[in-house]
Structures are given as C-alpha cells and as structure tokens.
PDB file of C-alpha atoms in Angstrom:
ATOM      1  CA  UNK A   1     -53.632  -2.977 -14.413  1.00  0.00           C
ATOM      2  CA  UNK A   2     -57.299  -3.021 -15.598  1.00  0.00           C
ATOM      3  CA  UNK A   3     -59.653   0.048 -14.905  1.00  0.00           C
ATOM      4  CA  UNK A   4     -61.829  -0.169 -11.790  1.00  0.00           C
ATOM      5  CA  UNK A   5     -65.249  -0.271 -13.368  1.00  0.00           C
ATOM      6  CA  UNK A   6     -66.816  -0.727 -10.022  1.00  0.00           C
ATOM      7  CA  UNK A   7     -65.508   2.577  -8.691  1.00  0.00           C
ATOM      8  CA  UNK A   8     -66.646   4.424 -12.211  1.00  0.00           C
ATOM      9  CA  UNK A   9     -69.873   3.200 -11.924  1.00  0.00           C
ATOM     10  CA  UNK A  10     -70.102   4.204  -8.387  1.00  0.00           C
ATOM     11  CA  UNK A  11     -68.827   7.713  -9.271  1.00  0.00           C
ATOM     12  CA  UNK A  12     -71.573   8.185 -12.218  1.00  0.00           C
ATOM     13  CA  UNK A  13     -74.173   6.841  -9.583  1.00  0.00           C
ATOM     14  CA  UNK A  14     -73.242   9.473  -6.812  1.00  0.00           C
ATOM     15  CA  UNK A  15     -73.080  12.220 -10.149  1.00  0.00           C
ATOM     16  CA  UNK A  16     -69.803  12.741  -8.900  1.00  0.00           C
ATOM     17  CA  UNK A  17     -66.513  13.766 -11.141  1.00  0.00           C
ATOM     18  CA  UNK A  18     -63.397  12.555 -10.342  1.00  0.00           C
ATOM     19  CA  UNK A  19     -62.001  16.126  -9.365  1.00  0.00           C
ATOM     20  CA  UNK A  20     -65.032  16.555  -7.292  1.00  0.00           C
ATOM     21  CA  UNK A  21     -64.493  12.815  -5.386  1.00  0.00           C
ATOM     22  CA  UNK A  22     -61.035  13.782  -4.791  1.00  0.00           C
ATOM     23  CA  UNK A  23     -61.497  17.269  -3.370  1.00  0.00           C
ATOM     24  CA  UNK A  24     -64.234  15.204  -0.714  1.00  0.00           C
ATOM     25  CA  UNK A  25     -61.624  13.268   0.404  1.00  0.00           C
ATOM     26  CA  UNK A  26     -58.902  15.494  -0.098  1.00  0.00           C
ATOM     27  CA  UNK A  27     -56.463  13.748  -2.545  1.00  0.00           C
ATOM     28  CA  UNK A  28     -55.210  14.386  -5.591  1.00  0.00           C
ATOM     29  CA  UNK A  29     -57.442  14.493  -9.013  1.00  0.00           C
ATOM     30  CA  UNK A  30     -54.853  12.434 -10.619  1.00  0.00           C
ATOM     31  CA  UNK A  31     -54.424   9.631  -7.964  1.00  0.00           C
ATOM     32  CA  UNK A  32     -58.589   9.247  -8.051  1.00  0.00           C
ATOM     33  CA  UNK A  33     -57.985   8.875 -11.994  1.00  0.00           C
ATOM     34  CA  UNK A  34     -55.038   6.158 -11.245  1.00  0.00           C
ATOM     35  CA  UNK A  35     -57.476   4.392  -9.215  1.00  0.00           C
ATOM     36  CA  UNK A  36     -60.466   4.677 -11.870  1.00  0.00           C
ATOM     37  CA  UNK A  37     -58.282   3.970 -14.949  1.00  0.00           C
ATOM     38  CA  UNK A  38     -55.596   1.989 -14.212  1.00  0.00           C
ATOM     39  CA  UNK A  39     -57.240   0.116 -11.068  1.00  0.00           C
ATOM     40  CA  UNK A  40     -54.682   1.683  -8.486  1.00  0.00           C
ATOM     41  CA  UNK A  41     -55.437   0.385  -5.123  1.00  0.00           C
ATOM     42  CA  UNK A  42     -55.922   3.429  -2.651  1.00  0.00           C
ATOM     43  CA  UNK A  43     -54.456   2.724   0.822  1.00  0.00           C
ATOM     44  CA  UNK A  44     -56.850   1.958   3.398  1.00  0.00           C
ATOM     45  CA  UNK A  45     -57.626   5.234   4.744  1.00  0.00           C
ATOM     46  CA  UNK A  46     -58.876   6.343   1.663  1.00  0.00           C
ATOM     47  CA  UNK A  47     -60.697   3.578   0.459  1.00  0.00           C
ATOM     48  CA  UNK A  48     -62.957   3.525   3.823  1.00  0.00           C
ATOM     49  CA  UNK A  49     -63.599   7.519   2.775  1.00  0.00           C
ATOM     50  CA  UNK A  50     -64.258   7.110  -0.495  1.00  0.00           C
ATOM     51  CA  UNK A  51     -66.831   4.589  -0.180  1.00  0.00           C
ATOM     52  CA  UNK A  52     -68.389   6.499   2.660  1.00  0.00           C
ATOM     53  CA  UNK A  53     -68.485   9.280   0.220  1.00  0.00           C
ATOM     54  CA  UNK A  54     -70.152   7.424  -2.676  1.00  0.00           C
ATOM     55  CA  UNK A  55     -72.229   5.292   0.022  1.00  0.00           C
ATOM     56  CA  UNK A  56     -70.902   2.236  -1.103  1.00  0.00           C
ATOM     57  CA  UNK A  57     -69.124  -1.008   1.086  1.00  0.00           C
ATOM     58  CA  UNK A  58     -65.301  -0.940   0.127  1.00  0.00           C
ATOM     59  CA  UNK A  59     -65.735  -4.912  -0.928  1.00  0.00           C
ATOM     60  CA  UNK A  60     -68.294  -3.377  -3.349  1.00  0.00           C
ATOM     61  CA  UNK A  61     -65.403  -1.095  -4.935  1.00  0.00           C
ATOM     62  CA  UNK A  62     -62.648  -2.897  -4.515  1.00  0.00           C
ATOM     63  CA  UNK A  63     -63.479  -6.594  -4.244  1.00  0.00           C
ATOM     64  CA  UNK A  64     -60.066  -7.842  -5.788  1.00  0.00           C
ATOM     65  CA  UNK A  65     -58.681  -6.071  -2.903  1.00  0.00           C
ATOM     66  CA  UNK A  66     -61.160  -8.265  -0.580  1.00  0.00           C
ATOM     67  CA  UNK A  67     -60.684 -11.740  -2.509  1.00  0.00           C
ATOM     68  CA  UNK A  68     -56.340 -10.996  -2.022  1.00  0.00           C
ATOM     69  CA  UNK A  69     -57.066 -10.222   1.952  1.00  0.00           C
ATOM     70  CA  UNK A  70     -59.997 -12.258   2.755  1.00  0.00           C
ATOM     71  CA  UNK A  71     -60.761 -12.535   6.355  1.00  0.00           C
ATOM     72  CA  UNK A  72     -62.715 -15.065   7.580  1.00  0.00           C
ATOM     73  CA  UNK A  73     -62.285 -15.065  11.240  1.00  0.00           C
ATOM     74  CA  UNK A  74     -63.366 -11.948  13.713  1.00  0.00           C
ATOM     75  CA  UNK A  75     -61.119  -9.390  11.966  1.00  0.00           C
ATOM     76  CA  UNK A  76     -63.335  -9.095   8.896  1.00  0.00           C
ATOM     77  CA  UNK A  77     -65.207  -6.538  10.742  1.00  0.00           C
ATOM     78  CA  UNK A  78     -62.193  -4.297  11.708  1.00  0.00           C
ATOM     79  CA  UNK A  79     -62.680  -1.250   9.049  1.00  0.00           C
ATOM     80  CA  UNK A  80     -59.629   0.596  10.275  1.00  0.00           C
ATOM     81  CA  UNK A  81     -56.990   1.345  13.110  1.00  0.00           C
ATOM     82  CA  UNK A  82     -55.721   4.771  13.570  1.00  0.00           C
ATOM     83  CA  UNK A  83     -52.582   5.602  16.392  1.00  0.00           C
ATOM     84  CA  UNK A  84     -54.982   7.975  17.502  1.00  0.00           C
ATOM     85  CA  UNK A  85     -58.381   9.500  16.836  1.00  0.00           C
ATOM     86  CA  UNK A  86     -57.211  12.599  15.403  1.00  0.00           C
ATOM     87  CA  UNK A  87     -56.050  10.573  12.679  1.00  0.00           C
ATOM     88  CA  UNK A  88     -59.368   9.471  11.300  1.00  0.00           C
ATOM     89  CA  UNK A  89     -60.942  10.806   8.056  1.00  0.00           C
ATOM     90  CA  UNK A  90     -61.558  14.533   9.010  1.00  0.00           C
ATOM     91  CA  UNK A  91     -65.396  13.790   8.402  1.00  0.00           C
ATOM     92  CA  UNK A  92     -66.231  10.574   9.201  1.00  0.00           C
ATOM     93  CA  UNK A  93     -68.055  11.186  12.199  1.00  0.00           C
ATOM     94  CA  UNK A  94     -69.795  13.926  10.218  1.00  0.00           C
ATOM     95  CA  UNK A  95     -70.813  11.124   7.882  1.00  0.00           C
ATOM     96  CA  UNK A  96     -71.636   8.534  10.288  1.00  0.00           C
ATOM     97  CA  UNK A  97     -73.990  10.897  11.961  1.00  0.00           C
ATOM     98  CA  UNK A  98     -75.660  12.262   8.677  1.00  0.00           C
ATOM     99  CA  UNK A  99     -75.865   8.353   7.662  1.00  0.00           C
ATOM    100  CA  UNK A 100     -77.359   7.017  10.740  1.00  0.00           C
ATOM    101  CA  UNK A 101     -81.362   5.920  10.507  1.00  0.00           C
ATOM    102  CA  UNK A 102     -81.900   3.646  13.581  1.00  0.00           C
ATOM    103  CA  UNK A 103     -79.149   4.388  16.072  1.00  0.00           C
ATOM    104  CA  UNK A 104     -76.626   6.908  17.077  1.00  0.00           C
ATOM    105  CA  UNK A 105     -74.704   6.007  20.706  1.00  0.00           C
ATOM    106  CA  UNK A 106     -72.774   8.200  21.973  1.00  0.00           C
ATOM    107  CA  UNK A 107     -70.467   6.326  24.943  1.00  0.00           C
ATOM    108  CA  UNK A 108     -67.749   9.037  24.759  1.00  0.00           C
ATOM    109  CA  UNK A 109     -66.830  10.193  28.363  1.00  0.00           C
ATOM    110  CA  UNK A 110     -67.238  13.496  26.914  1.00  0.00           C
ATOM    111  CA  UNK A 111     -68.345  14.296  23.540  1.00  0.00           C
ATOM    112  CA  UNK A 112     -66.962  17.593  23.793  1.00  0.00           C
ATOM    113  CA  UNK A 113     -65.102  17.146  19.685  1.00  0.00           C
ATOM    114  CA  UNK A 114     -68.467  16.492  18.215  1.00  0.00           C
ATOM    115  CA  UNK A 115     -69.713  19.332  18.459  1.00  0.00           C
ATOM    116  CA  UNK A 116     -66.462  21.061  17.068  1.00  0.00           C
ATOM    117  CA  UNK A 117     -66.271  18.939  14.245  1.00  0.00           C
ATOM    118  CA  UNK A 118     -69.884  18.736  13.519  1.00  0.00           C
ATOM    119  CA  UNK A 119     -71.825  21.521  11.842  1.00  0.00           C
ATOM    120  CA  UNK A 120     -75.149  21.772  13.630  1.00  0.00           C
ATOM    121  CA  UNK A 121     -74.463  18.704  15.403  1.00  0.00           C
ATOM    122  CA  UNK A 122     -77.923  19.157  17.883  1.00  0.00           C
ATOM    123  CA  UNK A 123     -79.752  19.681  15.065  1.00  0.00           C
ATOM    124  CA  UNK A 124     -78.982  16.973  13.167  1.00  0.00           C
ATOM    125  CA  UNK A 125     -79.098  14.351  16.091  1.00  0.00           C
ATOM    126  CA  UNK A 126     -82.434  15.852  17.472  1.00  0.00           C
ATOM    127  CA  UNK A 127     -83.732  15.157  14.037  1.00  0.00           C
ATOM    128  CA  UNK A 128     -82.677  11.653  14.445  1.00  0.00           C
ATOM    129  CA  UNK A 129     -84.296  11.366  17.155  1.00  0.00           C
ATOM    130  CA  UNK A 130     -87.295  12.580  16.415  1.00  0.00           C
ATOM    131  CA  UNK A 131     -87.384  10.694  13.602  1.00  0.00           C
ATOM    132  CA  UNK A 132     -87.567   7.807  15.670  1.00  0.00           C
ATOM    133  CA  UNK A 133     -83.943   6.313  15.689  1.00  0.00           C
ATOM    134  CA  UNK A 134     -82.524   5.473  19.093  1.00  0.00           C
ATOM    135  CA  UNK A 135     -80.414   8.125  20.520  1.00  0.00           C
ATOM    136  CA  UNK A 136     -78.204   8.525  23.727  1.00  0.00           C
ATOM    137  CA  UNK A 137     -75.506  10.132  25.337  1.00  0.00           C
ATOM    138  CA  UNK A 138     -73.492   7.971  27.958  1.00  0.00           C
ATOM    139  CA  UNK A 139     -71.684  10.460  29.449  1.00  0.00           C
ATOM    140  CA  UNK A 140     -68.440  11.127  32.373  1.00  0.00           C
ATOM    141  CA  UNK A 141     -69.989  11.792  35.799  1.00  0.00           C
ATOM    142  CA  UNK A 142     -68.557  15.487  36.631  1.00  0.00           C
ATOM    143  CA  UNK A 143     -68.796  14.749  40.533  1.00  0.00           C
ATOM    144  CA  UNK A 144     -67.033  11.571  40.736  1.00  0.00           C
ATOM    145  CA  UNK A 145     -63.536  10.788  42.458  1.00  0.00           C
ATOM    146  CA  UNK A 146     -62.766   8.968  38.828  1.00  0.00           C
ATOM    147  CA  UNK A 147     -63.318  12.091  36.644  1.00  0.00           C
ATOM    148  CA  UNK A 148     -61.250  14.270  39.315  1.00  0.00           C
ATOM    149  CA  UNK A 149     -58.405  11.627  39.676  1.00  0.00           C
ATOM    150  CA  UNK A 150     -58.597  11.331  35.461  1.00  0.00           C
ATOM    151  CA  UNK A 151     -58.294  15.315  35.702  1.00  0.00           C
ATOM    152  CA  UNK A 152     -55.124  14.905  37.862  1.00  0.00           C
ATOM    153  CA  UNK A 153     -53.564  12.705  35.015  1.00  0.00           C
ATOM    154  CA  UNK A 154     -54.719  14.782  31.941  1.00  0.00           C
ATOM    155  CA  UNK A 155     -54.138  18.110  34.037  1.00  0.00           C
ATOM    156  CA  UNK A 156     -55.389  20.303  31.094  1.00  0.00           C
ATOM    157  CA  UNK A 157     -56.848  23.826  31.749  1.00  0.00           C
ATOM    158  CA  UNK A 158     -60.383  22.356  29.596  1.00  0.00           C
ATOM    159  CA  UNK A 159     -60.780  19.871  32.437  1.00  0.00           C
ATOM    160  CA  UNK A 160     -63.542  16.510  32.006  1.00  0.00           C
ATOM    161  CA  UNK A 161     -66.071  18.629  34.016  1.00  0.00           C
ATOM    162  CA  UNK A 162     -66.259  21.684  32.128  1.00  0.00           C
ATOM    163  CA  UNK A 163     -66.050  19.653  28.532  1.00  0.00           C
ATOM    164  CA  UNK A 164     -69.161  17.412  30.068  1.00  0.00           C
ATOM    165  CA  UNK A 165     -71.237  20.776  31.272  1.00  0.00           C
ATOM    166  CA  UNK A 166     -70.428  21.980  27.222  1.00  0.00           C
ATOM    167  CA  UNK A 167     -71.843  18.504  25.578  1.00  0.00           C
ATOM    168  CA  UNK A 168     -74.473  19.156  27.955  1.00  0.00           C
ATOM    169  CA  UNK A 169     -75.388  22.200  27.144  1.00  0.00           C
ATOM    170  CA  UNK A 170     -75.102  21.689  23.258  1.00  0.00           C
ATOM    171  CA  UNK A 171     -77.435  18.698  23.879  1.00  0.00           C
ATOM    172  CA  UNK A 172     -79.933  21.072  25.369  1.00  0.00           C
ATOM    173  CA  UNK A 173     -80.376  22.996  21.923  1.00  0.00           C
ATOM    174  CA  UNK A 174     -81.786  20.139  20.240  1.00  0.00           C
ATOM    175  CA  UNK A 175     -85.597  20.183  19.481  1.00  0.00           C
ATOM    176  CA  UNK A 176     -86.558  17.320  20.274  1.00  0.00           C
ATOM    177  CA  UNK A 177     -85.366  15.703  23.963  1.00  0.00           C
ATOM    178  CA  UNK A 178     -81.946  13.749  24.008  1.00  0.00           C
ATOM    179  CA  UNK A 179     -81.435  10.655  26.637  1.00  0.00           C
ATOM    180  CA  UNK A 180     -78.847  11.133  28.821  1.00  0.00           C
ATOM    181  CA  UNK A 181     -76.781   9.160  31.675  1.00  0.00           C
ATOM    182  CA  UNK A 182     -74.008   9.762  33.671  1.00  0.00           C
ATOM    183  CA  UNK A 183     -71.419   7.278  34.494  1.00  0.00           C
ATOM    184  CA  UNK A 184     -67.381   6.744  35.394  1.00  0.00           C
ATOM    185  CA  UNK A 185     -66.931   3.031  34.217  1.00  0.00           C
ATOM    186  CA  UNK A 186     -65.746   4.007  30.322  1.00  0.00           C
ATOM    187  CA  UNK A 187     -63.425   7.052  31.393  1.00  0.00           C
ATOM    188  CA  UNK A 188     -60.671   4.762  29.807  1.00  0.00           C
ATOM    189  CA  UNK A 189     -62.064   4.016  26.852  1.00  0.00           C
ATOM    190  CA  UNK A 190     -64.913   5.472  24.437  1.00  0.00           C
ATOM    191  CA  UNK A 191     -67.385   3.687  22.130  1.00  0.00           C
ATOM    192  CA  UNK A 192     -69.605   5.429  19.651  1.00  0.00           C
ATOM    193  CA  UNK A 193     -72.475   3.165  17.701  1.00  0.00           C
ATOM    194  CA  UNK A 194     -73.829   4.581  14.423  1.00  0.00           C
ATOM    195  CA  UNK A 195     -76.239   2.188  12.898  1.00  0.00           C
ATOM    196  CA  UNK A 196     -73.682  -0.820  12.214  1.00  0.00           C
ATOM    197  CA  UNK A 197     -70.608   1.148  12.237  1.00  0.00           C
ATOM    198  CA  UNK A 198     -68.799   1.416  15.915  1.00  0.00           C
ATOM    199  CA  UNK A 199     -65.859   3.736  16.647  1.00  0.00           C
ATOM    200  CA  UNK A 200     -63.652   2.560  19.628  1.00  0.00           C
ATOM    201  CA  UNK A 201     -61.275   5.073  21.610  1.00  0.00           C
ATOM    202  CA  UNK A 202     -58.495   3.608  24.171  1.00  0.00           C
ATOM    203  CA  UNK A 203     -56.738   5.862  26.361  1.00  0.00           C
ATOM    204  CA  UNK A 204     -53.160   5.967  26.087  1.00  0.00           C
ATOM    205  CA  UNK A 205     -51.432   6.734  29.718  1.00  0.00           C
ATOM    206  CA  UNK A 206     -52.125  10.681  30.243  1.00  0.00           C
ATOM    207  CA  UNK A 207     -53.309  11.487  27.232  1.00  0.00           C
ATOM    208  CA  UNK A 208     -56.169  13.257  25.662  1.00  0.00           C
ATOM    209  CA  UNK A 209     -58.787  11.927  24.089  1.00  0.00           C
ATOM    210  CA  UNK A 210     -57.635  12.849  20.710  1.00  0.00           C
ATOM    211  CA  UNK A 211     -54.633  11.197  21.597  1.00  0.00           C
ATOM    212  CA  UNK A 212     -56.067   7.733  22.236  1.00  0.00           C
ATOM    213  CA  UNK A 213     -55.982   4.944  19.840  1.00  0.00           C
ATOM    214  CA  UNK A 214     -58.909   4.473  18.093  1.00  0.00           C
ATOM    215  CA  UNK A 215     -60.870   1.099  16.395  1.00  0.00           C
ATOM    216  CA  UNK A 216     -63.140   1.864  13.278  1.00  0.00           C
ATOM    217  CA  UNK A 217     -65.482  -2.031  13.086  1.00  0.00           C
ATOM    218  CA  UNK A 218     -68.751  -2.083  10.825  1.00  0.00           C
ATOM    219  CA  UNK A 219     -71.054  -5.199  11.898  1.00  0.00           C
ATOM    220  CA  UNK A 220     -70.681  -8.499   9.469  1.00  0.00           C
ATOM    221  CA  UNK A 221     -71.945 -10.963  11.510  1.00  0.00           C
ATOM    222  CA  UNK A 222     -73.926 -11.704  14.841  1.00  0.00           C
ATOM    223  CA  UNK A 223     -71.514 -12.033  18.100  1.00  0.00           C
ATOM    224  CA  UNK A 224     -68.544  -9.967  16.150  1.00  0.00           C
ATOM    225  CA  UNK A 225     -66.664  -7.565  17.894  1.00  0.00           C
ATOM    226  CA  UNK A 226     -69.508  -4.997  17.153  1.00  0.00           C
ATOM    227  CA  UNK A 227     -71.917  -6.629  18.777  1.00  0.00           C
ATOM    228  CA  UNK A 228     -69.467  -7.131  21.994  1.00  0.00           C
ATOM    229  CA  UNK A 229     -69.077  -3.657  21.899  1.00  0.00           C
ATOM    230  CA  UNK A 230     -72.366  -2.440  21.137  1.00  0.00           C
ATOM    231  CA  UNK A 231     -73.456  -4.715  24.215  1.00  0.00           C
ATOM    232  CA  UNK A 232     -70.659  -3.026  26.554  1.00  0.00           C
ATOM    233  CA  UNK A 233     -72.547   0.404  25.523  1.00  0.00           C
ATOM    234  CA  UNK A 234     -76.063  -1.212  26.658  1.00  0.00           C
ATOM    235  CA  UNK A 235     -74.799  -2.673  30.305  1.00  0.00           C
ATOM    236  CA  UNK A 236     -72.566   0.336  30.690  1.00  0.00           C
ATOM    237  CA  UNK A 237     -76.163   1.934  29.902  1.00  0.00           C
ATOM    238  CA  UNK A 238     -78.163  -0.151  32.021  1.00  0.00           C
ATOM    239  CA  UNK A 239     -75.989   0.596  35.116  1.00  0.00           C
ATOM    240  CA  UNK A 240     -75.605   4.449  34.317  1.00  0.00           C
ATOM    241  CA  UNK A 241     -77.576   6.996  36.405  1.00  0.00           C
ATOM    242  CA  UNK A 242     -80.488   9.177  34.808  1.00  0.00           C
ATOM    243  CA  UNK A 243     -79.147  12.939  34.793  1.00  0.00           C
TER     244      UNK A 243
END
C-alpha cells in the first residue's frame, strides 16, 4: 500500500516523531510507522486520537478511509461509539477541554471523573472562562427524590450527593466564577459540549456512570445530531434551577 503522506506531513507539522506520536496515544512505534509508510489504516479508536493529537480532522489524514465509508446521511457526524465511557481515549476529555475556545458544557449529572482525570481541571476551565468562552455546569440536584431513588439503584458507598458536593467544591477553586444549575431531568443520560465536539453518556440499568455507553459526534452540519443534543443541554438549561 502507498505511504500516508498526509499523516507525515501532519507529524512534521506538530514536530512530532513517530516514537513520540505513538507513546501519546499509546501504541506501538512500529504500527505508527506501518501507518506512515505503508498507509496502514489504524482502527477507529486510534485514528480519532491521533488526529486529536496532531490537531488535525481524521478525513484530513485519512481521506481514502472517508471516500471508502462516505456518509452522507446523519451518521457522518458520529466520531465514535464506545460500550462504555471508560473505554474512550484515556485523554480525550483532557484534550477536548485544553482545545475548547468558545464553549465547554458540562451536562454530566455529576462531573465527579473530570476532575480525576483532569490535571488542574478548575484551572484550566476558569481560564476558559475568563477568557470569555461560555462555560457551565448542569449538574444532579442532591435533594431530589430522583437522585435518592438513582442512589437506591447504583447503591455505591460514593453516592450522587457526595460526588455532586466534590464537583462542587472543585468548581469553587477556579479564579474566575463558574455557572452553575441544578437539575434531575438528565440523571439517565449525560451530555458534554466542547466547542463542536459532544460526548453522550446513556445509563445502562444500575450501572455507574463509567459503565454507561457513551456517543463521541463532532458538528458537520446545522440540525445534526449535535445540534439536537447541544439544544437538549440549553432547555435542560433553561429549566434548571440557579444554585
């Protein structure tokens, strides 16, 4: 197979090396220098971390990939499914947070991984926001029936209430103030907006949130799935209570 000269080209952009490239999204030197040289095509996972690693679309990189799967219809925004959310690239929220300029939602009911998989999470979203980009934090109300009945089902000893009152209080270190709401309408599922890249979480019977599967869409087009979701963030918003 011919060499990937998009990929190369990306690679001596970033002033990356292909050992360093694969340590970032932990792979093998030698399969990164299959997909340079011989024009290997990565599976999906890793094509979605490599170009958020070189900040590059994956139709940039790998557009013979795109031209032998086009999708025309809704679908062409769909990034990536995962069986659950623990299963996404270890840093893409990391990323997505670091990348973000005009927007960063946060519609989890709780938050409460962010902040363990972030490094200086508050810091870097109070930055954000004081940088002018539109920040907020839907989160679980703590006192409603739902969250105790959602308790009941999850029955872990790190309960909704006390991982709420720790988002909370990591919220409260940033610099600059954070919005916040409270609401019980998206216990079942989560959505998370960065810029034009959404994450969706579904709750799967009694499980955790880490547990739930979880949607990965980038915008394409106006009235895509994005934007449906990105507009069930703003009513779920809209209808929310100020904390």
């Amino acid at each position: 197979m011919p060499r990937n000269d998009f990929l190369r080209e990306a690679l001596t952009t970033a002033g990356l090396t292909v050992s360093q490239l694969a340590e970032k999204c932990d792979v093998d030197a030698k399969t990164v220098e299959r997909w340079v040289s011989r024009g290997r095509l990565p599976h999906p996972r890793s094509r979605v971390r490599v170009a958020s690693v070189l900040g590059k679309d994956v139709d940039v990189l790998w557009p013979e990939a795109v031209r032998r799967a086009v999708k025309l219809g809704a679908d062409r925004e769909l990034v990536g499914v995962y069986a659950r959310r623990s299963e996404l690239p270890r840093t893409l929220f990391r990323e997505l947070i670091e990348g973000a300029r005009s927007r960063l939602l946060f519609g989890g009911y709780t938050s409460y991984f962010v902040w363990l998989e972030v490094p200086n999470a508050a810091e870097t979203i109070g930055a954000k926001a004081q940088a002018g980009a539109d920040v907020r934090f839907l989160l679980g109300d703590p006192a409603s029936p739902v969250t105790t009945s959602r308790d009941r089902i999850e029955a872990t000893p790190l309960n909704l209430a006390t991982r709420i009152a720790m988002t909370r209080a990591e919220i409260s270190k940033s610099a600059t103030p954070l919005a916040v709401r409270l609401s019980d309408r998206h216990v079942g599922m989560s959505v998370w907006v960065f810029d034009n890249d959404a994450i969706v979480a579904t709750h799967i019977g009694g499980a955790l949130g880490q547990d739930s599967v979880t949607l990965h869409f980038r915008r394409r087009e106006t009235g895509g799935p994005f934007s449906r979701y990105l507009e069930h963030f703003d009513a779920l918003w809209a209808d929310a209570a100020a904390e």
